[in-house]
mmCIF file of N, CA and C in Angstrom:
data_model
loop_
_atom_site.group_PDB
_atom_site.id
_atom_site.type_symbol
_atom_site.label_atom_id
_atom_site.label_comp_id
_atom_site.label_asym_id
_atom_site.label_seq_id
_atom_site.Cartn_x
_atom_site.Cartn_y
_atom_site.Cartn_z
ATOM 1 N N SER A 120 47.083 -53.293 39.231
ATOM 2 C CA SER A 120 45.357 -53.239 38.340
ATOM 3 C C SER A 120 44.414 -53.364 39.161
ATOM 4 N N GLY A 121 43.575 -52.355 38.890
ATOM 5 C CA GLY A 121 42.828 -52.606 39.885
ATOM 6 C C GLY A 121 40.778 -54.012 38.919
ATOM 7 N N TYR A 122 41.427 -54.352 38.323
ATOM 8 C CA TYR A 122 40.140 -55.139 37.373
ATOM 9 C C TYR A 122 40.662 -56.355 37.759
ATOM 10 N N CYS A 123 41.841 -57.068 38.246
ATOM 11 C CA CYS A 123 42.024 -58.839 38.021
ATOM 12 C C CYS A 123 41.035 -59.232 38.555
ATOM 13 N N ASN A 124 40.316 -58.202 39.739
ATOM 14 C CA ASN A 124 38.833 -58.973 40.526
ATOM 15 C C ASN A 124 38.171 -59.873 39.769
ATOM 16 N N ASN A 125 38.073 -58.655 38.283
ATOM 17 C CA ASN A 125 36.610 -58.845 37.418
ATOM 18 C C ASN A 125 36.817 -59.820 36.517
ATOM 19 N N ILE A 126 38.376 -60.795 36.460
ATOM 20 C CA ILE A 126 38.586 -61.253 35.177
ATOM 21 C C ILE A 126 37.281 -62.500 35.454
ATOM 22 N N LYS A 127 37.376 -62.926 34.374
ATOM 23 C CA LYS A 127 36.350 -64.338 34.497
ATOM 24 C C LYS A 127 37.337 -65.404 33.839
ATOM 25 N N TYR A 128 37.586 -66.670 33.702
ATOM 26 C CA TYR A 128 37.882 -67.528 33.024
ATOM 27 C C TYR A 128 37.788 -67.560 32.336
ATOM 28 N N ARG A 129 36.341 -67.550 31.578
ATOM 29 C CA ARG A 129 36.039 -68.191 30.247
ATOM 30 C C ARG A 129 36.401 -66.582 28.890
ATOM 31 N N ASP A 130 36.630 -65.429 29.956
ATOM 32 C CA ASP A 130 36.894 -64.311 29.083
ATOM 33 C C ASP A 130 38.355 -64.435 28.655
ATOM 34 N N ILE A 131 39.726 -65.025 29.690
ATOM 35 C CA ILE A 131 40.903 -65.718 29.335
ATOM 36 C C ILE A 131 41.359 -66.179 28.134
ATOM 37 N N LYS A 132 41.837 -65.818 26.952
ATOM 38 C CA LYS A 132 42.283 -66.724 26.052
ATOM 39 C C LYS A 132 43.847 -66.102 25.930
ATOM 40 N N TYR A 133 44.849 -66.924 25.723
ATOM 41 C CA TYR A 133 45.910 -67.549 25.259
ATOM 42 C C TYR A 133 47.112 -67.250 23.469
ATOM 43 N N ASN A 134 47.667 -66.936 23.224
ATOM 44 C CA ASN A 134 47.471 -66.848 21.597
ATOM 45 C C ASN A 134 49.096 -67.982 22.199
ATOM 46 N N ASN A 135 49.539 -68.824 21.259
ATOM 47 C CA ASN A 135 50.359 -69.972 21.153
ATOM 48 C C ASN A 135 51.260 -69.608 21.725
ATOM 49 N N LYS A 136 52.199 -68.488 22.381
ATOM 50 C CA LYS A 136 53.511 -68.729 23.432
ATOM 51 C C LYS A 136 52.460 -68.208 25.048
ATOM 52 N N GLY A 137 51.506 -68.698 25.631
ATOM 53 C CA GLY A 137 50.923 -68.888 26.606
ATOM 54 C C GLY A 137 51.131 -67.043 26.933
ATOM 55 N N HIS A 138 50.604 -66.492 26.856
ATOM 56 C CA HIS A 138 50.298 -64.541 26.712
ATOM 57 C C HIS A 138 49.004 -64.465 26.836
ATOM 58 N N ILE A 139 48.229 -64.081 27.755
ATOM 59 C CA ILE A 139 47.064 -63.238 28.183
ATOM 60 C C ILE A 139 47.260 -62.030 26.258
ATOM 61 N N ILE A 140 45.820 -62.945 25.627
ATOM 62 C CA ILE A 140 45.688 -61.979 24.757
ATOM 63 C C ILE A 140 44.307 -60.362 25.137
ATOM 64 N N ASN A 141 43.512 -61.077 26.217
ATOM 65 C CA ASN A 141 42.259 -59.934 26.087
ATOM 66 C C ASN A 141 43.320 -59.123 26.973
ATOM 67 N N LYS A 142 43.134 -57.533 27.001
ATOM 68 C CA LYS A 142 43.468 -56.709 28.102
ATOM 69 C C LYS A 142 42.331 -56.579 29.261
ATOM 70 N N GLN A 143 43.041 -55.971 29.872
ATOM 71 C CA GLN A 143 41.939 -55.897 31.371
ATOM 72 C C GLN A 143 40.818 -55.052 30.995
ATOM 73 N N SER A 144 41.741 -54.225 30.317
ATOM 74 C CA SER A 144 40.431 -53.141 30.359
ATOM 75 C C SER A 144 39.627 -53.609 29.199
ATOM 76 N N LYS A 145 39.041 -54.338 27.934
ATOM 77 C CA LYS A 145 38.402 -55.242 27.454
ATOM 78 C C LYS A 145 37.681 -55.656 28.605
ATOM 79 N N ILE A 146 38.023 -57.146 29.232
ATOM 80 C CA ILE A 146 37.134 -57.832 29.927
ATOM 81 C C ILE A 146 36.882 -56.673 31.526
ATOM 82 N N TYR A 147 37.292 -56.329 31.563
ATOM 83 C CA TYR A 147 36.583 -54.393 32.625
ATOM 84 C C TYR A 147 35.360 -54.008 31.776
ATOM 85 N N LEU A 148 35.508 -53.888 30.620
ATOM 86 C CA LEU A 148 34.521 -52.986 29.952
ATOM 87 C C LEU A 148 32.856 -54.478 29.910
ATOM 88 N N THR A 149 33.614 -55.385 29.464
ATOM 89 C CA THR A 149 32.730 -56.693 28.911
ATOM 90 C C THR A 149 32.014 -56.621 30.833
ATOM 91 N N ASP A 150 32.536 -56.700 31.545
ATOM 92 C CA ASP A 150 31.685 -56.899 32.801
ATOM 93 C C ASP A 150 30.781 -55.506 32.842
ATOM 94 N N GLN A 151 31.183 -54.240 32.924
ATOM 95 C CA GLN A 151 30.411 -53.289 32.580
ATOM 96 C C GLN A 151 29.407 -53.598 31.898
ATOM 97 N N ILE A 152 29.495 -54.391 31.213
ATOM 98 C CA ILE A 152 28.279 -54.173 29.996
ATOM 99 C C ILE A 152 27.627 -55.564 30.613
ATOM 100 N N ASP A 153 27.962 -56.370 30.772
ATOM 101 C CA ASP A 153 26.827 -57.184 31.627
ATOM 102 C C ASP A 153 26.141 -56.792 33.105
ATOM 103 N N GLN A 154 26.655 -56.083 34.025
ATOM 104 C CA GLN A 154 26.138 -55.016 34.325
ATOM 105 C C GLN A 154 24.996 -54.251 34.440
ATOM 106 N N ILE A 155 25.410 -53.532 33.175
ATOM 107 C CA ILE A 155 24.530 -52.187 32.780
ATOM 108 C C ILE A 155 23.243 -53.399 31.617
ATOM 109 N N THR A 156 23.408 -53.498 30.954
ATOM 110 C CA THR A 156 22.616 -54.394 30.052
ATOM 111 C C THR A 156 21.688 -55.969 30.583
ATOM 112 N N PRO A 157 20.603 -55.467 31.366
ATOM 113 C CA PRO A 157 20.149 -56.761 31.372
ATOM 114 C C PRO A 157 18.932 -57.182 30.259
ATOM 115 N N LEU A 158 19.257 -56.551 29.402
ATOM 116 C CA LEU A 158 18.355 -56.895 28.816
ATOM 117 C C LEU A 158 19.090 -58.154 27.214
ATOM 118 N N VAL A 159 20.023 -58.022 27.050
ATOM 119 C CA VAL A 159 20.958 -59.138 27.166
ATOM 120 C C VAL A 159 20.676 -60.588 27.296
ATOM 121 N N VAL A 160 19.626 -61.016 27.406
ATOM 122 C CA VAL A 160 19.152 -62.145 28.000
ATOM 123 C C VAL A 160 18.991 -63.261 26.313
ATOM 124 N N ASP A 161 19.245 -64.526 26.263
ATOM 125 C CA ASP A 161 18.772 -65.935 26.000
ATOM 126 C C ASP A 161 16.442 -65.462 26.241
ATOM 127 N N ILE A 162 16.061 -65.011 25.501
ATOM 128 C CA ILE A 162 14.510 -64.926 25.645
ATOM 129 C C ILE A 162 14.353 -66.818 25.927
ATOM 130 N N ASN A 163 14.410 -67.430 25.649
ATOM 131 C CA ASN A 163 13.623 -69.034 25.308
ATOM 132 C C ASN A 163 13.900 -69.459 26.897
ATOM 133 N N THR A 164 15.228 -68.887 27.511
ATOM 134 C CA THR A 164 15.328 -70.403 28.672
ATOM 135 C C THR A 164 15.157 -68.952 29.995
ATOM 136 N N GLN A 165 15.184 -67.592 29.404
ATOM 137 C CA GLN A 165 15.547 -66.662 30.375
ATOM 138 C C GLN A 165 14.259 -65.647 30.235
ATOM 139 N N ALA A 166 13.072 -66.236 30.010
ATOM 140 C CA ALA A 166 11.633 -65.043 29.785
ATOM 141 C C ALA A 166 11.805 -64.166 31.364
ATOM 142 N N ASP A 167 11.674 -64.665 32.641
ATOM 143 C CA ASP A 167 11.418 -63.575 33.767
ATOM 144 C C ASP A 167 12.965 -62.886 33.503
ATOM 145 N N GLY A 168 13.875 -63.447 33.058
ATOM 146 C CA GLY A 168 15.330 -62.076 33.000
ATOM 147 C C GLY A 168 14.862 -60.928 32.236
ATOM 148 N N PHE A 169 14.359 -61.320 30.906
ATOM 149 C CA PHE A 169 14.049 -60.274 29.794
ATOM 150 C C PHE A 169 13.034 -59.418 30.344
ATOM 151 N N ILE A 170 12.084 -60.257 30.936
ATOM 152 C CA ILE A 170 11.025 -58.661 30.973
ATOM 153 C C ILE A 170 11.478 -58.252 32.699
ATOM 154 N N GLU A 171 12.380 -59.164 33.274
ATOM 155 C CA GLU A 171 13.308 -57.424 34.357
ATOM 156 C C GLU A 171 13.467 -56.519 33.742
ATOM 157 N N GLY A 172 14.908 -57.132 32.914
ATOM 158 C CA GLY A 172 15.470 -56.487 32.188
ATOM 159 C C GLY A 172 14.797 -54.684 31.746
ATOM 160 N N LEU A 173 13.197 -55.621 31.013
ATOM 161 C CA LEU A 173 12.808 -54.308 30.527
ATOM 162 C C LEU A 173 11.691 -53.575 31.602
ATOM 163 N N THR A 174 11.709 -53.491 32.562
ATOM 164 C CA THR A 174 11.421 -52.842 33.568
ATOM 165 C C THR A 174 12.833 -51.937 34.302
ATOM 166 N N SER A 175 14.032 -52.957 34.114
ATOM 167 C CA SER A 175 15.026 -51.415 34.695
ATOM 168 C C SER A 175 15.484 -50.729 34.705
ATOM 169 N N SER A 176 15.335 -49.743 34.326
ATOM 170 C CA SER A 176 15.516 -48.433 34.793
ATOM 171 C C SER A 176 16.777 -47.791 33.180
ATOM 172 N N PHE A 177 17.577 -48.286 32.926
ATOM 173 C CA PHE A 177 18.484 -48.650 32.019
ATOM 174 C C PHE A 177 17.438 -49.149 31.021
ATOM 175 N N SER A 178 16.709 -49.805 30.546
ATOM 176 C CA SER A 178 16.374 -50.559 29.764
ATOM 177 C C SER A 178 15.165 -49.227 29.230
ATOM 178 N N SER A 179 13.748 -49.414 30.748
ATOM 179 C CA SER A 179 13.056 -48.503 30.033
ATOM 180 C C SER A 179 13.524 -47.343 29.986
ATOM 181 N N ARG A 180 14.755 -46.276 30.474
ATOM 182 C CA ARG A 180 15.006 -45.034 29.217
ATOM 183 C C ARG A 180 15.496 -45.115 27.905
ATOM 184 N N LEU A 181 16.012 -46.480 27.688
ATOM 185 C CA LEU A 181 16.469 -46.528 26.166
ATOM 186 C C LEU A 181 15.177 -46.589 25.345
ATOM 187 N N ILE A 182 14.126 -47.780 26.204
ATOM 188 C CA ILE A 182 12.887 -47.770 24.943
ATOM 189 C C ILE A 182 11.690 -46.224 24.733
ATOM 190 N N GLY A 183 12.176 -45.831 26.182
ATOM 191 C CA GLY A 183 11.527 -44.423 26.386
ATOM 192 C C GLY A 183 12.044 -43.817 25.084
ATOM 193 N N THR A 184 13.614 -43.151 24.984
ATOM 194 C CA THR A 184 14.123 -43.179 24.095
ATOM 195 C C THR A 184 13.783 -43.074 22.650
ATOM 196 N N LEU A 185 14.444 -44.221 22.311
ATOM 197 C CA LEU A 185 13.433 -45.020 21.121
ATOM 198 C C LEU A 185 11.851 -44.473 20.934
ATOM 199 N N VAL A 186 11.415 -45.011 21.546
ATOM 200 C CA VAL A 186 9.492 -44.537 20.884
ATOM 201 C C VAL A 186 9.396 -42.849 20.940
ATOM 202 N N GLY A 187 10.193 -42.180 21.806
ATOM 203 C CA GLY A 187 10.140 -41.079 21.645
ATOM 204 C C GLY A 187 10.245 -40.106 20.635
ATOM 205 N N ASN A 188 11.962 -40.968 20.331
ATOM 206 C CA ASN A 188 12.146 -40.472 18.668
ATOM 207 C C ASN A 188 11.295 -40.998 17.740
ATOM 208 N N VAL A 189 10.511 -42.208 17.388
ATOM 209 C CA VAL A 189 10.051 -42.714 16.668
ATOM 210 C C VAL A 189 8.634 -40.874 16.804
ATOM 211 N N LEU A 190 8.253 -40.940 18.048
ATOM 212 C CA LEU A 190 7.622 -40.210 17.490
ATOM 213 C C LEU A 190 7.607 -38.680 17.417
ATOM 214 N N ALA A 191 9.163 -38.597 17.532
ATOM 215 C CA ALA A 191 8.811 -37.302 17.212
ATOM 216 C C ALA A 191 9.261 -37.112 15.543
ATOM 217 N N ALA A 192 9.659 -37.510 15.580
ATOM 218 C CA ALA A 192 9.948 -37.652 13.969
ATOM 219 C C ALA A 192 8.680 -37.732 13.223
ATOM 220 N N PHE A 193 7.648 -38.747 13.238
ATOM 221 C CA PHE A 193 6.145 -38.484 13.151
ATOM 222 C C PHE A 193 5.799 -37.417 12.930
ATOM 223 N N LEU A 194 5.320 -36.481 14.261
ATOM 224 C CA LEU A 194 5.050 -34.861 14.621
ATOM 225 C C LEU A 194 6.410 -34.491 13.721
ATOM 226 N N LEU A 195 7.072 -34.103 13.710
ATOM 227 C CA LEU A 195 8.003 -33.370 12.221
ATOM 228 C C LEU A 195 7.325 -33.495 11.194
ATOM 229 N N LYS A 196 7.823 -34.665 10.803
ATOM 230 C CA LYS A 196 6.801 -34.874 9.375
ATOM 231 C C LYS A 196 5.597 -34.178 9.341
ATOM 232 N N TYR A 197 4.703 -34.727 10.499
ATOM 233 C CA TYR A 197 2.943 -34.032 9.609
ATOM 234 C C TYR A 197 3.193 -32.542 10.393
ATOM 235 N N LEU A 198 4.208 -32.102 10.471
ATOM 236 C CA LEU A 198 3.767 -30.463 10.625
ATOM 237 C C LEU A 198 4.551 -30.086 9.529
ATOM 238 N N ALA A 199 5.667 -30.172 9.199
ATOM 239 C CA ALA A 199 6.345 -30.154 7.752
ATOM 240 C C ALA A 199 5.415 -29.676 6.887
ATOM 241 N N ASP A 200 4.568 -31.514 6.674
ATOM 242 C CA ASP A 200 3.840 -31.234 5.450
ATOM 243 C C ASP A 200 2.870 -30.340 5.490
ATOM 244 N N ASN A 201 2.126 -30.248 6.763
ATOM 245 C CA ASN A 201 0.296 -29.131 6.969
ATOM 246 C C ASN A 201 1.269 -27.596 6.955
ATOM 247 N N LEU A 202 2.408 -27.598 7.120
ATOM 248 C CA LEU A 202 3.306 -26.440 6.752
ATOM 249 C C LEU A 202 3.110 -26.279 5.215
ATOM 250 N N TRP A 203 3.670 -27.214 4.792
ATOM 251 C CA TRP A 203 4.076 -27.035 2.916
ATOM 252 C C TRP A 203 2.266 -26.409 3.144
ATOM 253 N N ASN A 204 1.755 -27.431 2.933
ATOM 254 C CA ASN A 204 -0.134 -27.442 2.230
ATOM 255 C C ASN A 204 -0.397 -26.146 2.685
ATOM 256 N N PHE A 205 0.296 -25.683 4.176
ATOM 257 C CA PHE A 205 -0.836 -24.227 4.469
ATOM 258 C C PHE A 205 -0.339 -23.032 3.700
ATOM 259 N N LEU A 206 0.952 -23.017 3.098
ATOM 260 C CA LEU A 206 2.120 -21.914 2.691
ATOM 261 C C LEU A 206 1.625 -22.236 1.078
ATOM 262 N N THR A 207 1.967 -23.620 1.146
ATOM 263 C CA THR A 207 1.411 -23.535 -0.895
ATOM 264 C C THR A 207 -0.581 -23.405 -0.845
ATOM 265 N N SER A 208 -1.477 -23.722 0.159
ATOM 266 C CA SER A 208 -2.653 -23.004 0.008
ATOM 267 C C SER A 208 -2.566 -21.656 0.028
ATOM 268 N N THR A 209 -1.935 -20.861 0.878
ATOM 269 C CA THR A 209 -1.978 -19.956 0.804
ATOM 270 C C THR A 209 -1.676 -18.946 -0.292
ATOM 271 N N PHE A 210 -0.559 -19.246 -0.065
ATOM 272 C CA PHE A 210 -0.119 -18.681 -2.115
ATOM 273 C C PHE A 210 -1.043 -19.019 -3.186
ATOM 274 N N SER A 211 -1.401 -19.904 -3.247
ATOM 275 C CA SER A 211 -2.038 -20.029 -4.409
ATOM 276 C C SER A 211 -3.443 -19.357 -5.133
ATOM 277 N N ASN A 212 -4.274 -19.639 -3.363
ATOM 278 C CA ASN A 212 -5.162 -18.640 -3.355
ATOM 279 C C ASN A 212 -5.112 -17.306 -3.483
ATOM 280 N N ASN A 213 -3.624 -16.482 -3.080
ATOM 281 C CA ASN A 213 -3.522 -15.070 -2.604
ATOM 282 C C ASN A 213 -3.501 -14.570 -4.803
ATOM 283 N N ASN A 214 -2.993 -15.480 -5.193
ATOM 284 C CA ASN A 214 -2.522 -16.196 -7.028
ATOM 285 C C ASN A 214 -4.330 -15.958 -6.971
ATOM 286 N N ASN A 215 -4.840 -16.520 -7.083
ATOM 287 C CA ASN A 215 -6.534 -16.725 -8.427
ATOM 288 C C ASN A 215 -7.229 -15.700 -7.593
ATOM 289 N N ASN A 216 -6.862 -15.129 -6.475
ATOM 290 C CA ASN A 216 -7.631 -14.021 -6.604
ATOM 291 C C ASN A 216 -7.060 -12.726 -7.155
ATOM 292 N N ILE A 217 -5.628 -12.384 -7.252
ATOM 293 C CA ILE A 217 -4.795 -11.748 -8.461
ATOM 294 C C ILE A 217 -6.144 -11.893 -9.647
ATOM 295 N N ASN A 218 -5.835 -12.931 -10.106
ATOM 296 C CA ASN A 218 -6.488 -13.643 -11.571
ATOM 297 C C ASN A 218 -7.055 -13.040 -11.195
ATOM 298 N N ILE A 219 -8.320 -12.938 -10.183
ATOM 299 C CA ILE A 219 -9.730 -12.301 -10.504
ATOM 300 C C ILE A 219 -10.332 -11.766 -10.734
ATOM 301 N N ASN A 220 -9.204 -10.639 -10.376
ATOM 302 C CA ASN A 220 -9.490 -9.169 -9.648
ATOM 303 C C ASN A 220 -8.839 -8.958 -11.455
ATOM 304 N N ASN A 221 -8.053 -9.209 -11.894
ATOM 305 C CA ASN A 221 -7.659 -8.277 -13.429
ATOM 306 C C ASN A 221 -8.215 -8.981 -14.075
ATOM 307 N N SER A 222 -8.825 -10.780 -14.374
ATOM 308 C CA SER A 222 -9.891 -10.131 -14.801
ATOM 309 C C SER A 222 -11.152 -9.665 -15.016
ATOM 310 N N LYS A 223 -11.420 -9.046 -14.090
ATOM 311 C CA LYS A 223 -12.958 -7.841 -13.726
ATOM 312 C C LYS A 223 -12.135 -7.277 -14.231
ATOM 313 N N LYS A 224 -10.887 -6.107 -14.075
ATOM 314 C CA LYS A 224 -10.648 -5.450 -14.924
ATOM 315 C C LYS A 224 -10.768 -5.302 -15.867
ATOM 316 N N ASN A 225 -10.184 -5.775 -16.612
ATOM 317 C CA ASN A 225 -9.750 -6.449 -17.984
ATOM 318 C C ASN A 225 -11.047 -6.072 -18.735
ATOM 319 N N ALA A 226 -12.601 -7.655 -18.353
ATOM 320 C CA ALA A 226 -13.712 -7.202 -18.568
ATOM 321 C C ALA A 226 -13.857 -5.406 -18.364
ATOM 322 N N ASN A 227 -14.108 -5.020 -17.321
ATOM 323 C CA ASN A 227 -14.356 -3.485 -17.275
ATOM 324 C C ASN A 227 -13.754 -2.930 -18.428
ATOM 325 N N SER A 228 -12.772 -2.950 -18.205
ATOM 326 C CA SER A 228 -11.853 -1.882 -19.857
ATOM 327 C C SER A 228 -12.659 -2.741 -20.245
ATOM 328 N N LYS A 229 -12.436 -3.133 -21.066
ATOM 329 C CA LYS A 229 -12.973 -4.145 -22.165
ATOM 330 C C LYS A 229 -14.690 -3.178 -22.490
ATOM 331 N N ALA A 230 -15.262 -3.170 -21.677
ATOM 332 C CA ALA A 230 -16.753 -2.900 -21.905
ATOM 333 C C ALA A 230 -17.205 -1.597 -22.126
ATOM 334 N N ILE A 231 -15.956 -0.966 -21.275
ATOM 335 C CA ILE A 231 -16.352 0.680 -21.313
ATOM 336 C C ILE A 231 -16.054 0.850 -22.580
ATOM 337 N N PRO A 232 -16.408 1.826 -23.592
ATOM 338 C CA PRO A 232 -16.037 2.126 -25.010
ATOM 339 C C PRO A 232 -15.276 3.462 -25.314
#
């Protein structure tokens, strides 16, 4: 298999029969994650590495996506609220106009003997 070169000694665990528990696919996946996510660092001891991770393409794309989603959510909520306010105010104004017109008609009809 092509993943043997990626095996690290710390990743190999043996059961009581001496067989390796970790499958190579899992070890390969952990290696891929190590390469992809420079964000996973100890902030106290590796602040420089953390800043490097923030500026890397993967991390900045991730953070950009999160910020974008939050902004989009706020924008949608704002639009929804305003649309609701606009619709309700429009309909209520129409109702008021109708009521005013009806009351004028009633007043006129009562005034005529």
